[in-house]
Structure formats: C-alpha cells, structure tokens
Amino acid sequence: MSKSKDNNGKGSTRHIGAVDTTPARRDAKTPKHLLKIKTHATAKERETAVLVSVPPRRQTDAQTTEYLDELAFLIETAGAEATKRFVQKLEKPDIRTYVGEGKLEELKAYVQHENSSMVVFDDDLSPSQLRNLEAELKVKIVDRSLLILDIFALRAKSATSRTQVELAQYQYLLPRLTGLWTHLDKQRGGVGMKGPGETEIETDRRIVRDRIAFLKEKLEDLDKQAVTQRKTRTNTIRVALVGYTNVGKSTIMNLLGKAEVFAENKLFATVDATTRKVVLDNHVPFLLSDTVGFIRKLPTKLIESFKSTLDEIREADLLIHVVDISHPAFEEHIEVVNETLREIGASDKPMLLVFNKIDQYQADPDPAPNFADDDPEQEFPTDFDEPAPRPPLEQLQASYMARLHDPVVFISAAQRENIDALRELLGRKVAELYQVRYPYSNQQYGQYDAVAE
C-alpha cells in the first residue's frame, strides 16, 4: 500500500496524486505538498488491515463471506495483510460514519488494541465519511476504489497505463481535497493586494483540475498513436481475452500466443494490454490481445480512464470470455463481465466461452437439496441462504452446452488440459469470421476453405 504523511505526521492515503515523469504544463505547477505523494512507492513494513462490510439485509451470509474474501485478496495483492473482519447488516449505511455507533466503538477498540495500520471498507465512502472515520479511528481509511487504484498504480508499466491510472487517481482526489491538510488556511492579503486572495484549498483544486486537463490531453495523443497502430492491422481478425480478474487470461495468452505476459495468482496481474500474432493449425493468423480483468464495483473513473485500453475489446472481432470454473461465484463473475461489456458497448460481439481451472473444480458430494424433515407438506428447500450445490463437472458442461447455442470449452491452462480442443474451436471461429469479414482477400491459407465450410 502506498503511504503518505500530512503536516502532523499522521498517515493519509486520500491524497493520492501520483508523480509523473512528464513535465506538467506551465500553468499547472504542482505544489510541494502534492509532490510528496508517491503512489508507486510501497511501505517497507507489511501493513495490517481491518476489513469492514455493511451489506444490505437481503444479502446472504455466503455472499458476504465471498465478497470479504475478495477484498482480503485485494489487500494481499496490494502488499498488506487482512487480520480481522467486521460485518454489520443495515438497511442503508450511516450517512456520517458508514457504520453504526456501536459498531464504530467496537471497531475503534480493536484498532487501538491491535495497533492496526488501516481500516478498509468494501464500498466507496463519501469525502465526509472518510474524514469522520479518520478522525474517530486515528488510522488510515481506505475504501474499495482507492484500494483498486493503488493496485493499478503498482501494476501499470507502460506510459499509457501509468497516465490512465494517474488520471483516475486525480479524479478520485478532487472531491476529497477538503480537510486533508492542516495548512489549508486562507492566505492573508497585504499592502497592494486587491483582496484576501484565494484559499489554499482553491489553489489545490485549480492545480488538480489543470493536471487532469493535461493528462487528458496526453491520453488523447497516446490514443491517436494507438489508433494509427490499429489501422495497420488490415485483413486480420482481432481476438481479445476478457474475463474477471485472476481467471487465467494471461496464462492462456502465453499458451496460444507464445508470449511472455506476466502471470501471477493475484488480482490485476495484468494492467497493460498486450497483443501478439497467433497462427494455429489451420494457418489462419489472427491478433490476440490480453486485456485488464474486470471486477465487481470497478471504479467508474477507472473505466473511463482506460478507454484506449478497452478499445482493444471494442474493436475486436471475437471475444474469448475466460471463466474460473473453480470459483464458487463463477456465475456471478460471468454476469459482472457481461454487465461491464454492456457499459463499454461491446456486448454484441461474437463470444467464445472458456471455462478454465477445471483441475481445481470440486463438486459437492450430495447435490440434492435439503428439505424440512418436520414438515411433510414442504415442497421447496429451506436453505435458501445457502449457496447452490455444485454438480459434477460433466453435468455443468452438458448444461452449458445445452443452454448456449455456441459450444463452450472446459480447460486447465496451468495443466494444459484440453488445450487442443480450445485451439481447434478457436481456429474454426477465426476462419469463419475471416470468410465473412474479408471475402475478397487475396490471402490463402492451407485449410481455410475446408474449415470455413
């Protein structure tokens, strides 16, 4: 986790403007107290985090546990350790401190006793909630968006992705400037001055707005370069890997494209889009792109900032939707990805559904539902709050094959299981698309005509 200090020496992560090596515009000179924030620097000592969730009453305990597990995984990816979880079901979060007074006192006592480094919330907090919680708990307060932005800042490598992340950080920072620093007092007017001058908070806001405008201009230039590069990809089918984060997209990319994309069992291991030329057995070449993974409650500003990277998805001819079949909530992950694709205008594209990690899938020994023994007239299961039983893998495969018009593939990229079936199906899809998109192309491929039939 990135860590900064204000003038009193207290930790604060709400002021998270990243430092860019590109010179800022002349009228947007970043002040020293903003330059001190280095998003890409990590703490030397491993920080400890307390997780807090305020789910709606209708949310099941199993869902709450799964969401907190994901939050703990995000914390681990950021370099900290989750030590305790607090859950409070409310109709709606408290407008002042997000949690109720009793839960706040319980949280405060634990943080002080265990000397925790930070408190992390599984939802976005308003600027006033951030200030109130930090004043009450006296530790660093992190919400979900800030945590994801911090991970993206650690993972971003290319000039485009670093600029995109910094833009999202400043957009997150702008409404949260109030009360961040003790130096934000009015500048005194003097002899010859027309007035008391603008407050320091107004100065900071103007500087941040100028920086946002500069970063947007820079992204426009980088986007133009990317568009020019994509225009050179004529008479070539473009395929993009999409899916929830940490489902194995980069591993599949390395298998199919013989690439060396960084792959790790952590969330958002890949932030930069990578494109490689792939030639399968039917000799129909295509371009395969590995894209950033999606996640529930993905910050809106981050989606907007990653427009140029997401253009790889928008302009693709075929999407490979990779799903982690071993995850208990894989169907919810499918819906999150489909919803994100709808948001970016890419939901109508041809899609190949690939279920990965079959080597880690575990079926329930007794998939039959439980009925109440003391009620012979009971017609429905009584354990509505429990997760649905997991059927055998063969049953899942038959179910999805029957439900979808297009075939699906069940593989293990790590163990290289059923990879040949993926190659064969993908090659056939690419060949069919090539015949439709470029029917008058002069290029000929060995088995193209046979496959297209």
Short mmCIF file of C-alpha atoms in Angstrom, two decimals:
data_model
loop_
_atom_site.label_atom_id
_atom_site.label_comp_id
_atom_site.label_asym_id
_atom_site.label_seq_id
_atom_site.Cartn_x
_atom_site.Cartn_y
_atom_site.Cartn_z
CA MET A 1 0.00 0.00 0.00
CA SER A 2 1.21 3.49 -0.72
CA LYS A 3 1.60 5.66 2.34
CA SER A 4 1.96 9.39 2.82
CA LYS A 5 2.06 11.77 5.78
CA ASP A 6 0.47 15.12 6.36
CA ASN A 7 1.97 18.03 8.26
CA ASN A 8 1.12 16.45 11.60
CA GLY A 9 2.81 13.22 10.67
CA LYS A 10 -0.44 11.27 10.53
CA GLY A 11 -0.85 8.68 7.80
CA SER A 12 -3.21 9.55 4.96
CA THR A 13 -3.97 7.84 1.67
CA ARG A 14 -6.77 10.05 0.49
CA HIS A 15 -4.41 12.49 -1.19
CA ILE A 16 -3.11 10.06 -3.80
CA GLY A 17 -1.93 12.12 -6.75
CA ALA A 18 0.78 10.09 -8.47
CA VAL A 19 4.05 11.62 -9.58
CA ASP A 20 4.56 11.54 -13.37
CA THR A 21 7.92 11.98 -15.08
CA THR A 22 6.27 14.03 -17.84
CA PRO A 23 6.69 17.80 -17.29
CA ALA A 24 3.41 19.43 -16.32
CA ARG A 25 2.02 22.40 -18.22
CA ARG A 26 3.44 25.77 -17.21
CA ASP A 27 0.23 26.99 -15.57
CA ALA A 28 -0.17 23.79 -13.52
CA LYS A 29 2.87 23.75 -11.28
CA THR A 30 2.30 21.07 -8.68
CA PRO A 31 3.00 22.31 -5.12
CA LYS A 32 5.45 20.55 -2.84
CA HIS A 33 2.81 19.04 -0.56
CA LEU A 34 1.26 17.32 -3.59
CA LEU A 35 4.58 16.18 -5.00
CA LYS A 36 5.34 14.36 -1.75
CA ILE A 37 2.68 11.80 -2.61
CA LYS A 38 4.33 8.89 -4.41
CA THR A 39 1.71 6.35 -5.36
CA HIS A 40 4.17 3.81 -6.69
CA ALA A 41 6.23 3.58 -3.51
CA THR A 42 5.39 0.69 -1.19
CA ALA A 43 5.81 0.53 2.55
CA LYS A 44 8.80 -1.38 3.87
CA GLU A 45 6.91 -2.98 6.73
CA ARG A 46 3.92 -5.18 5.98
CA GLU A 47 0.78 -3.28 6.94
CA THR A 48 -2.20 -4.85 8.69
CA ALA A 49 -5.75 -4.13 7.59
CA VAL A 50 -9.15 -4.46 9.24
CA LEU A 51 -11.93 -5.24 6.75
CA VAL A 52 -15.39 -3.71 7.11
CA SER A 53 -18.55 -4.64 5.21
CA VAL A 54 -22.03 -3.14 5.53
CA PRO A 55 -24.16 -5.43 3.33
CA PRO A 56 -27.91 -4.97 2.78
CA ARG A 57 -30.14 -7.24 4.84
CA ARG A 58 -31.20 -9.24 1.79
CA GLN A 59 -27.59 -10.28 1.07
CA THR A 60 -26.81 -13.81 2.21
CA ASP A 61 -24.01 -14.65 4.64
CA ALA A 62 -22.34 -16.75 1.94
CA GLN A 63 -22.24 -13.75 -0.41
CA THR A 64 -20.86 -11.50 2.33
CA THR A 65 -18.10 -14.01 3.06
CA GLU A 66 -17.24 -14.33 -0.62
CA TYR A 67 -17.06 -10.55 -1.06
CA LEU A 68 -14.84 -10.17 2.00
CA ASP A 69 -12.59 -12.96 0.70
CA GLU A 70 -12.18 -10.97 -2.50
CA LEU A 71 -11.43 -7.81 -0.50
CA ALA A 72 -8.82 -9.72 1.51
CA PHE A 73 -7.28 -10.90 -1.78
CA LEU A 74 -7.12 -7.28 -2.96
CA ILE A 75 -5.37 -6.32 0.28
CA GLU A 76 -2.87 -9.14 -0.18
CA THR A 77 -2.24 -8.06 -3.77
CA ALA A 78 -1.57 -4.52 -2.55
CA GLY A 79 1.05 -5.84 -0.11
CA ALA A 80 -0.81 -5.78 3.21
CA GLU A 81 -2.39 -8.42 5.43
CA ALA A 82 -6.05 -8.66 6.49
CA THR A 83 -6.26 -9.50 10.20
CA LYS A 84 -9.92 -9.01 11.19
CA ARG A 85 -13.38 -8.68 9.61
CA PHE A 86 -16.32 -6.62 10.82
CA VAL A 87 -19.79 -7.03 9.32
CA GLN A 88 -22.92 -5.02 10.09
CA LYS A 89 -26.13 -5.51 8.12
CA LEU A 90 -28.08 -2.27 7.71
CA GLU A 91 -30.94 -1.09 5.53
CA LYS A 92 -28.60 1.70 4.42
CA PRO A 93 -25.15 2.82 5.64
CA ASP A 94 -24.87 5.57 8.25
CA ILE A 95 -24.56 8.89 6.46
CA ARG A 96 -21.86 10.15 8.86
CA THR A 97 -19.60 7.17 9.61
CA TYR A 98 -20.98 4.45 7.29
CA VAL A 99 -21.28 2.03 10.26
CA GLY A 100 -23.48 2.46 13.33
CA GLU A 101 -22.24 3.98 16.59
CA GLY A 102 -21.96 0.64 18.39
CA LYS A 103 -20.02 -1.00 15.57
CA LEU A 104 -17.79 2.09 15.33
CA GLU A 105 -16.88 1.83 19.03
CA GLU A 106 -16.16 -1.89 18.60
CA LEU A 107 -14.02 -1.17 15.58
CA LYS A 108 -12.18 1.62 17.38
CA ALA A 109 -11.39 -0.59 20.37
CA TYR A 110 -9.98 -3.35 18.16
CA VAL A 111 -7.87 -0.97 16.05
CA GLN A 112 -6.34 0.63 19.14
CA HIS A 113 -5.72 -2.69 20.91
CA GLU A 114 -4.14 -4.40 17.88
CA ASN A 115 -2.40 -1.27 16.57
CA SER A 116 -3.79 -1.88 13.06
CA SER A 117 -2.36 0.11 10.15
CA MET A 118 -5.59 0.77 8.27
CA VAL A 119 -9.30 0.09 8.01
CA VAL A 120 -10.56 -0.97 4.57
CA PHE A 121 -14.20 -0.70 3.52
CA ASP A 122 -15.75 -2.90 0.84
CA ASP A 123 -17.64 0.05 -0.64
CA ASP A 124 -16.89 3.61 -1.69
CA LEU A 125 -17.01 6.22 1.06
CA SER A 126 -18.07 9.84 0.66
CA PRO A 127 -15.50 12.56 1.43
CA SER A 128 -17.28 13.40 4.70
CA GLN A 129 -17.38 9.75 5.76
CA LEU A 130 -13.65 9.46 5.09
CA ARG A 131 -12.91 12.50 7.23
CA ASN A 132 -15.19 11.42 10.08
CA LEU A 133 -13.85 7.87 10.17
CA GLU A 134 -10.24 9.04 10.12
CA ALA A 135 -10.98 11.47 12.97
CA GLU A 136 -12.64 8.73 15.03
CA LEU A 137 -10.28 5.81 14.37
CA LYS A 138 -6.97 7.74 14.06
CA VAL A 139 -5.71 5.38 11.35
CA LYS A 140 -5.61 5.27 7.59
CA ILE A 141 -9.05 4.79 5.99
CA VAL A 142 -9.21 3.12 2.59
CA ASP A 143 -12.31 2.45 0.51
CA ARG A 144 -12.67 -0.04 -2.33
CA SER A 145 -11.96 2.39 -5.18
CA LEU A 146 -8.80 3.73 -3.57
CA LEU A 147 -7.56 0.17 -2.97
CA ILE A 148 -8.10 -0.82 -6.60
CA LEU A 149 -6.46 2.39 -7.83
CA ASP A 150 -3.45 1.66 -5.61
CA ILE A 151 -3.09 -1.83 -7.10
CA PHE A 152 -3.37 -0.45 -10.63
CA ALA A 153 -0.67 2.10 -9.81
CA LEU A 154 1.62 -0.71 -8.65
CA ARG A 155 0.92 -2.84 -11.75
CA ALA A 156 0.96 -0.19 -14.51
CA LYS A 157 4.13 -0.31 -16.60
CA SER A 158 3.52 1.36 -19.96
CA ALA A 159 3.26 5.11 -20.47
CA THR A 160 -0.40 4.77 -21.44
CA SER A 161 -1.47 2.74 -18.42
CA ARG A 162 0.50 4.90 -15.99
CA THR A 163 -1.15 8.02 -17.41
CA GLN A 164 -4.58 6.37 -17.23
CA VAL A 165 -4.09 5.40 -13.60
CA GLU A 166 -2.81 8.83 -12.61
CA LEU A 167 -5.81 10.48 -14.27
CA ALA A 168 -8.19 8.20 -12.34
CA GLN A 169 -6.31 8.98 -9.12
CA TYR A 170 -6.62 12.74 -9.57
CA GLN A 171 -10.31 12.39 -10.44
CA TYR A 172 -10.77 10.41 -7.23
CA LEU A 173 -8.75 13.01 -5.30
CA LEU A 174 -10.53 16.17 -6.48
CA PRO A 175 -13.74 15.93 -4.39
CA ARG A 176 -11.74 14.74 -1.36
CA LEU A 177 -9.34 17.66 -1.02
CA THR A 178 -11.32 19.36 1.76
CA GLY A 179 -9.77 18.87 5.17
CA LEU A 180 -6.81 16.80 4.01
CA TRP A 181 -4.12 19.15 5.21
CA THR A 182 -3.67 21.42 8.20
CA HIS A 183 -2.04 24.12 6.04
CA LEU A 184 -5.29 24.85 4.17
CA ASP A 185 -5.86 28.28 5.77
CA LYS A 186 -6.68 31.48 3.94
CA GLN A 187 -3.73 33.34 2.52
CA ARG A 188 -3.57 36.79 4.08
CA GLY A 189 -3.83 39.85 1.90
CA GLY A 190 -1.25 42.61 2.24
CA VAL A 191 -0.45 46.12 1.13
CA GLY A 192 -1.10 46.49 -2.57
CA MET A 193 -3.20 43.31 -2.70
CA LYS A 194 -6.68 43.57 -4.19
CA GLY A 195 -8.18 41.16 -1.64
CA PRO A 196 -7.56 38.29 0.72
CA GLY A 197 -6.65 36.02 -2.19
CA GLU A 198 -7.93 32.53 -2.89
CA THR A 199 -7.82 29.92 -0.18
CA GLU A 200 -5.19 27.22 -0.39
CA ILE A 201 -7.88 24.60 -0.94
CA GLU A 202 -8.99 26.53 -4.04
CA THR A 203 -5.39 26.67 -5.21
CA ASP A 204 -5.05 22.91 -4.81
CA ARG A 205 -8.29 22.31 -6.67
CA ARG A 206 -7.17 24.51 -9.55
CA ILE A 207 -3.84 22.68 -9.72
CA VAL A 208 -5.54 19.28 -9.70
CA ARG A 209 -8.01 20.37 -12.41
CA ASP A 210 -5.12 21.63 -14.54
CA ARG A 211 -3.31 18.34 -14.06
CA ILE A 212 -6.44 16.41 -15.04
CA ALA A 213 -6.76 18.52 -18.21
CA PHE A 214 -3.08 17.92 -19.02
CA LEU A 215 -3.40 14.15 -18.51
CA LYS A 216 -6.50 14.02 -20.72
CA GLU A 217 -4.59 15.81 -23.49
CA LYS A 218 -1.71 13.40 -23.08
CA LEU A 219 -4.07 10.42 -23.27
CA GLU A 220 -5.62 11.83 -26.44
CA ASP A 221 -2.17 11.92 -28.06
CA LEU A 222 -1.42 8.37 -26.91
CA ASP A 223 -4.83 7.25 -28.13
CA LYS A 224 -4.15 8.72 -31.58
CA GLN A 225 -0.92 6.71 -31.73
CA ALA A 226 -2.81 3.54 -30.73
CA VAL A 227 -5.48 4.18 -33.39
CA THR A 228 -2.75 4.59 -36.01
CA GLN A 229 -1.21 1.29 -34.94
CA ARG A 230 -4.57 -0.48 -35.09
CA LYS A 231 -5.20 0.85 -38.61
CA THR A 232 -2.18 -1.09 -39.83
CA ARG A 233 -3.88 -4.35 -38.81
CA THR A 234 -5.67 -4.77 -42.13
CA ASN A 235 -7.19 -8.05 -43.30
CA THR A 236 -6.59 -9.56 -39.89
CA ILE A 237 -9.07 -10.94 -37.39
CA ARG A 238 -8.67 -9.47 -33.91
CA VAL A 239 -9.43 -11.56 -30.82
CA ALA A 240 -9.49 -10.24 -27.24
CA LEU A 241 -9.32 -12.16 -23.98
CA VAL A 242 -11.83 -10.83 -21.45
CA GLY A 243 -12.99 -12.00 -18.06
CA TYR A 244 -12.99 -11.45 -14.33
CA THR A 245 -9.63 -10.71 -12.77
CA ASN A 246 -7.39 -13.67 -11.91
CA VAL A 247 -9.17 -16.23 -14.12
CA GLY A 248 -6.08 -17.20 -16.14
CA LYS A 249 -6.27 -14.93 -19.21
CA SER A 250 -2.53 -14.24 -19.24
CA THR A 251 -1.72 -17.95 -18.93
CA ILE A 252 -3.94 -18.69 -21.94
CA MET A 253 -2.29 -15.81 -23.78
CA ASN A 254 1.11 -17.36 -23.16
CA LEU A 255 -0.10 -20.76 -24.37
CA LEU A 256 -1.75 -19.58 -27.57
CA GLY A 257 0.47 -16.66 -28.49
CA LYS A 258 3.81 -17.99 -27.26
CA ALA A 259 4.09 -14.70 -25.42
CA GLU A 260 5.80 -13.86 -22.16
CA VAL A 261 2.96 -12.00 -20.47
CA PHE A 262 3.33 -11.66 -16.71
CA ALA A 263 1.01 -14.14 -14.99
CA GLU A 264 0.55 -14.43 -11.23
CA ASN A 265 -2.08 -15.75 -8.83
CA LYS A 266 -3.05 -12.24 -7.76
CA LEU A 267 -5.75 -9.79 -8.76
CA PHE A 268 -4.96 -7.45 -11.66
CA ALA A 269 -1.65 -9.11 -12.51
CA THR A 270 -2.13 -7.64 -16.00
CA VAL A 271 -2.99 -3.96 -16.45
CA ASP A 272 -1.32 -3.21 -19.79
CA ALA A 273 -2.91 -4.60 -22.95
CA THR A 274 -0.63 -7.00 -24.84
CA THR A 275 -1.19 -8.05 -28.47
CA ARG A 276 0.51 -10.94 -30.26
CA LYS A 277 0.11 -12.55 -33.68
CA VAL A 278 -1.11 -16.15 -33.44
CA VAL A 279 -1.14 -18.84 -36.14
CA LEU A 280 -2.98 -22.07 -35.30
CA ASP A 281 -3.02 -25.37 -37.17
CA ASN A 282 -5.34 -24.13 -39.94
CA HIS A 283 -2.81 -21.40 -40.80
CA VAL A 284 -5.33 -18.56 -40.37
CA PRO A 285 -3.37 -15.87 -38.50
CA PHE A 286 -5.08 -13.52 -36.08
CA LEU A 287 -4.14 -10.97 -33.43
CA LEU A 288 -4.75 -11.98 -29.82
CA SER A 289 -4.94 -9.29 -27.10
CA ASP A 290 -4.74 -9.79 -23.35
CA THR A 291 -6.73 -7.09 -21.55
CA VAL A 292 -7.22 -5.90 -17.97
CA GLY A 293 -9.52 -8.07 -15.87
CA PHE A 294 -12.87 -6.86 -14.59
CA ILE A 295 -14.12 -6.92 -11.02
CA ARG A 296 -17.36 -6.05 -9.27
CA LYS A 297 -17.67 -2.40 -8.24
CA LEU A 298 -14.89 -1.42 -10.63
CA PRO A 299 -14.39 2.35 -10.16
CA THR A 300 -16.25 4.28 -12.86
CA LYS A 301 -13.40 6.76 -13.26
CA LEU A 302 -11.01 3.90 -13.88
CA ILE A 303 -13.24 2.51 -16.64
CA GLU A 304 -13.39 5.96 -18.26
CA SER A 305 -9.62 6.44 -17.97
CA PHE A 306 -8.88 3.04 -19.54
CA LYS A 307 -10.81 3.92 -22.70
CA SER A 308 -7.83 3.40 -25.01
CA THR A 309 -7.03 0.01 -23.47
CA LEU A 310 -10.68 -1.06 -23.64
CA ASP A 311 -10.73 -0.09 -27.32
CA GLU A 312 -8.92 -3.38 -27.90
CA ILE A 313 -12.13 -5.04 -26.70
CA ARG A 314 -14.48 -2.70 -28.56
CA GLU A 315 -12.67 -3.20 -31.88
CA ALA A 316 -12.15 -6.95 -31.53
CA ASP A 317 -13.91 -9.30 -33.95
CA LEU A 318 -14.18 -12.09 -31.37
CA LEU A 319 -14.11 -12.14 -27.57
CA ILE A 320 -12.80 -15.08 -25.54
CA HIS A 321 -14.63 -14.89 -22.22
CA VAL A 322 -12.50 -16.79 -19.70
CA VAL A 323 -14.24 -18.01 -16.53
CA ASP A 324 -12.71 -19.53 -13.39
CA ILE A 325 -14.96 -22.59 -13.02
CA SER A 326 -13.40 -23.45 -9.65
CA HIS A 327 -14.66 -20.24 -8.03
CA PRO A 328 -17.91 -20.72 -6.08
CA ALA A 329 -19.33 -17.48 -7.53
CA PHE A 330 -18.28 -18.01 -11.14
CA GLU A 331 -21.81 -17.38 -12.45
CA GLU A 332 -21.88 -14.00 -10.70
CA HIS A 333 -18.47 -13.26 -12.24
CA ILE A 334 -19.92 -14.03 -15.69
CA GLU A 335 -22.70 -11.51 -15.08
CA VAL A 336 -20.21 -8.85 -13.85
CA VAL A 337 -18.17 -9.23 -17.05
CA ASN A 338 -21.27 -9.17 -19.26
CA GLU A 339 -22.51 -6.04 -17.49
CA THR A 340 -19.14 -4.32 -17.93
CA LEU A 341 -19.13 -5.25 -21.62
CA ARG A 342 -22.57 -3.67 -21.92
CA GLU A 343 -21.26 -0.50 -20.27
CA ILE A 344 -18.40 -0.15 -22.75
CA GLY A 345 -20.56 -1.04 -25.77
CA ALA A 346 -19.04 -4.45 -26.56
CA SER A 347 -21.81 -6.86 -25.54
CA ASP A 348 -22.96 -7.62 -29.09
CA LYS A 349 -19.72 -9.17 -30.26
CA PRO A 350 -19.27 -12.89 -31.05
CA MET A 351 -18.04 -14.63 -27.92
CA LEU A 352 -16.37 -17.91 -27.08
CA LEU A 353 -16.95 -19.06 -23.51
CA VAL A 354 -13.94 -20.82 -21.97
CA PHE A 355 -14.14 -22.36 -18.51
CA ASN A 356 -10.65 -22.51 -17.01
CA LYS A 357 -9.15 -24.23 -13.93
CA ILE A 358 -11.08 -27.50 -14.22
CA ASP A 359 -8.24 -29.14 -12.29
CA GLN A 360 -9.28 -27.12 -9.22
CA TYR A 361 -13.03 -27.69 -9.51
CA GLN A 362 -14.63 -29.62 -6.66
CA ALA A 363 -18.21 -30.90 -6.86
CA ASP A 364 -20.39 -31.31 -3.79
CA PRO A 365 -20.74 -34.94 -2.68
CA ASP A 366 -24.52 -34.59 -2.25
CA PRO A 367 -26.00 -32.11 -4.75
CA ALA A 368 -29.60 -32.89 -3.70
CA PRO A 369 -31.46 -30.03 -1.94
CA ASN A 370 -32.35 -30.33 1.76
CA PHE A 371 -35.99 -30.33 2.81
CA ALA A 372 -37.52 -29.78 6.22
CA ASP A 373 -37.99 -33.18 7.91
CA ASP A 374 -40.69 -31.97 10.30
CA ASP A 375 -42.93 -30.56 7.56
CA PRO A 376 -44.21 -33.24 5.15
CA GLU A 377 -46.04 -30.60 3.08
CA GLN A 378 -42.84 -28.65 2.46
CA GLU A 379 -42.28 -28.54 -1.32
CA PHE A 380 -39.22 -26.34 -1.51
CA PRO A 381 -35.79 -26.38 0.11
CA THR A 382 -35.47 -24.48 3.38
CA ASP A 383 -31.81 -23.49 3.00
CA PHE A 384 -32.42 -20.51 0.69
CA ASP A 385 -29.49 -18.61 2.19
CA GLU A 386 -27.04 -21.40 1.44
CA PRO A 387 -25.10 -21.50 -1.85
CA ALA A 388 -26.41 -23.82 -4.52
CA PRO A 389 -24.79 -27.28 -4.53
CA ARG A 390 -22.02 -27.78 -7.06
CA PRO A 391 -22.83 -30.54 -9.58
CA PRO A 392 -20.22 -32.78 -11.23
CA LEU A 393 -18.13 -31.12 -13.91
CA GLU A 394 -19.67 -33.30 -16.64
CA GLN A 395 -23.14 -32.11 -15.65
CA LEU A 396 -22.06 -28.48 -15.77
CA GLN A 397 -20.55 -28.98 -19.20
CA ALA A 398 -23.71 -30.62 -20.56
CA SER A 399 -25.84 -27.88 -19.02
CA TYR A 400 -23.91 -25.03 -20.61
CA MET A 401 -23.65 -26.83 -23.95
CA ALA A 402 -27.45 -27.18 -23.98
CA ARG A 403 -28.11 -23.64 -22.71
CA LEU A 404 -25.90 -21.82 -25.22
CA HIS A 405 -26.10 -22.04 -28.99
CA ASP A 406 -22.34 -21.76 -29.32
CA PRO A 407 -20.07 -24.51 -27.98
CA VAL A 408 -18.10 -23.98 -24.80
CA VAL A 409 -14.71 -25.32 -23.78
CA PHE A 410 -13.57 -26.62 -20.38
CA ILE A 411 -9.79 -26.42 -19.93
CA SER A 412 -6.97 -26.12 -17.45
CA ALA A 413 -4.44 -23.66 -18.82
CA ALA A 414 -1.99 -24.31 -15.97
CA GLN A 415 -2.07 -28.09 -16.50
CA ARG A 416 -2.54 -27.80 -20.30
CA GLU A 417 -5.68 -29.93 -20.20
CA ASN A 418 -7.97 -29.85 -23.26
CA ILE A 419 -5.91 -27.11 -24.90
CA ASP A 420 -6.15 -28.86 -28.28
CA ALA A 421 -9.95 -28.56 -28.15
CA LEU A 422 -9.60 -24.83 -27.47
CA ARG A 423 -7.19 -24.42 -30.37
CA GLU A 424 -9.46 -26.32 -32.74
CA LEU A 425 -12.60 -24.38 -31.79
CA LEU A 426 -10.82 -21.02 -31.81
CA GLY A 427 -9.24 -21.75 -35.20
CA ARG A 428 -12.63 -22.64 -36.66
CA LYS A 429 -14.22 -19.47 -35.28
CA VAL A 430 -11.43 -17.29 -36.67
CA ALA A 431 -11.67 -18.94 -40.08
CA GLU A 432 -15.43 -18.40 -40.22
CA LEU A 433 -15.05 -14.75 -39.22
CA TYR A 434 -12.30 -14.24 -41.78
CA GLN A 435 -14.51 -15.52 -44.59
CA VAL A 436 -17.30 -13.15 -43.53
CA ARG A 437 -15.15 -10.05 -42.90
CA TYR A 438 -12.70 -10.41 -45.80
CA PRO A 439 -14.42 -12.48 -48.53
CA TYR A 440 -12.41 -10.88 -51.31
CA SER A 441 -9.00 -11.14 -49.68
CA ASN A 442 -6.20 -12.45 -51.89
CA GLN A 443 -4.61 -14.27 -48.97
CA GLN A 444 -4.99 -18.05 -48.99
CA TYR A 445 -4.46 -20.38 -46.08
CA GLY A 446 -3.84 -24.11 -46.09
CA GLN A 447 -7.04 -25.44 -44.56
CA TYR A 448 -9.14 -22.27 -44.74
CA ASP A 449 -11.74 -23.42 -47.30
CA ALA A 450 -12.30 -26.75 -45.58
CA VAL A 451 -12.66 -25.19 -42.14
CA ALA A 452 -14.98 -22.43 -43.35
CA GLU A 453 -17.37 -24.96 -44.82
#
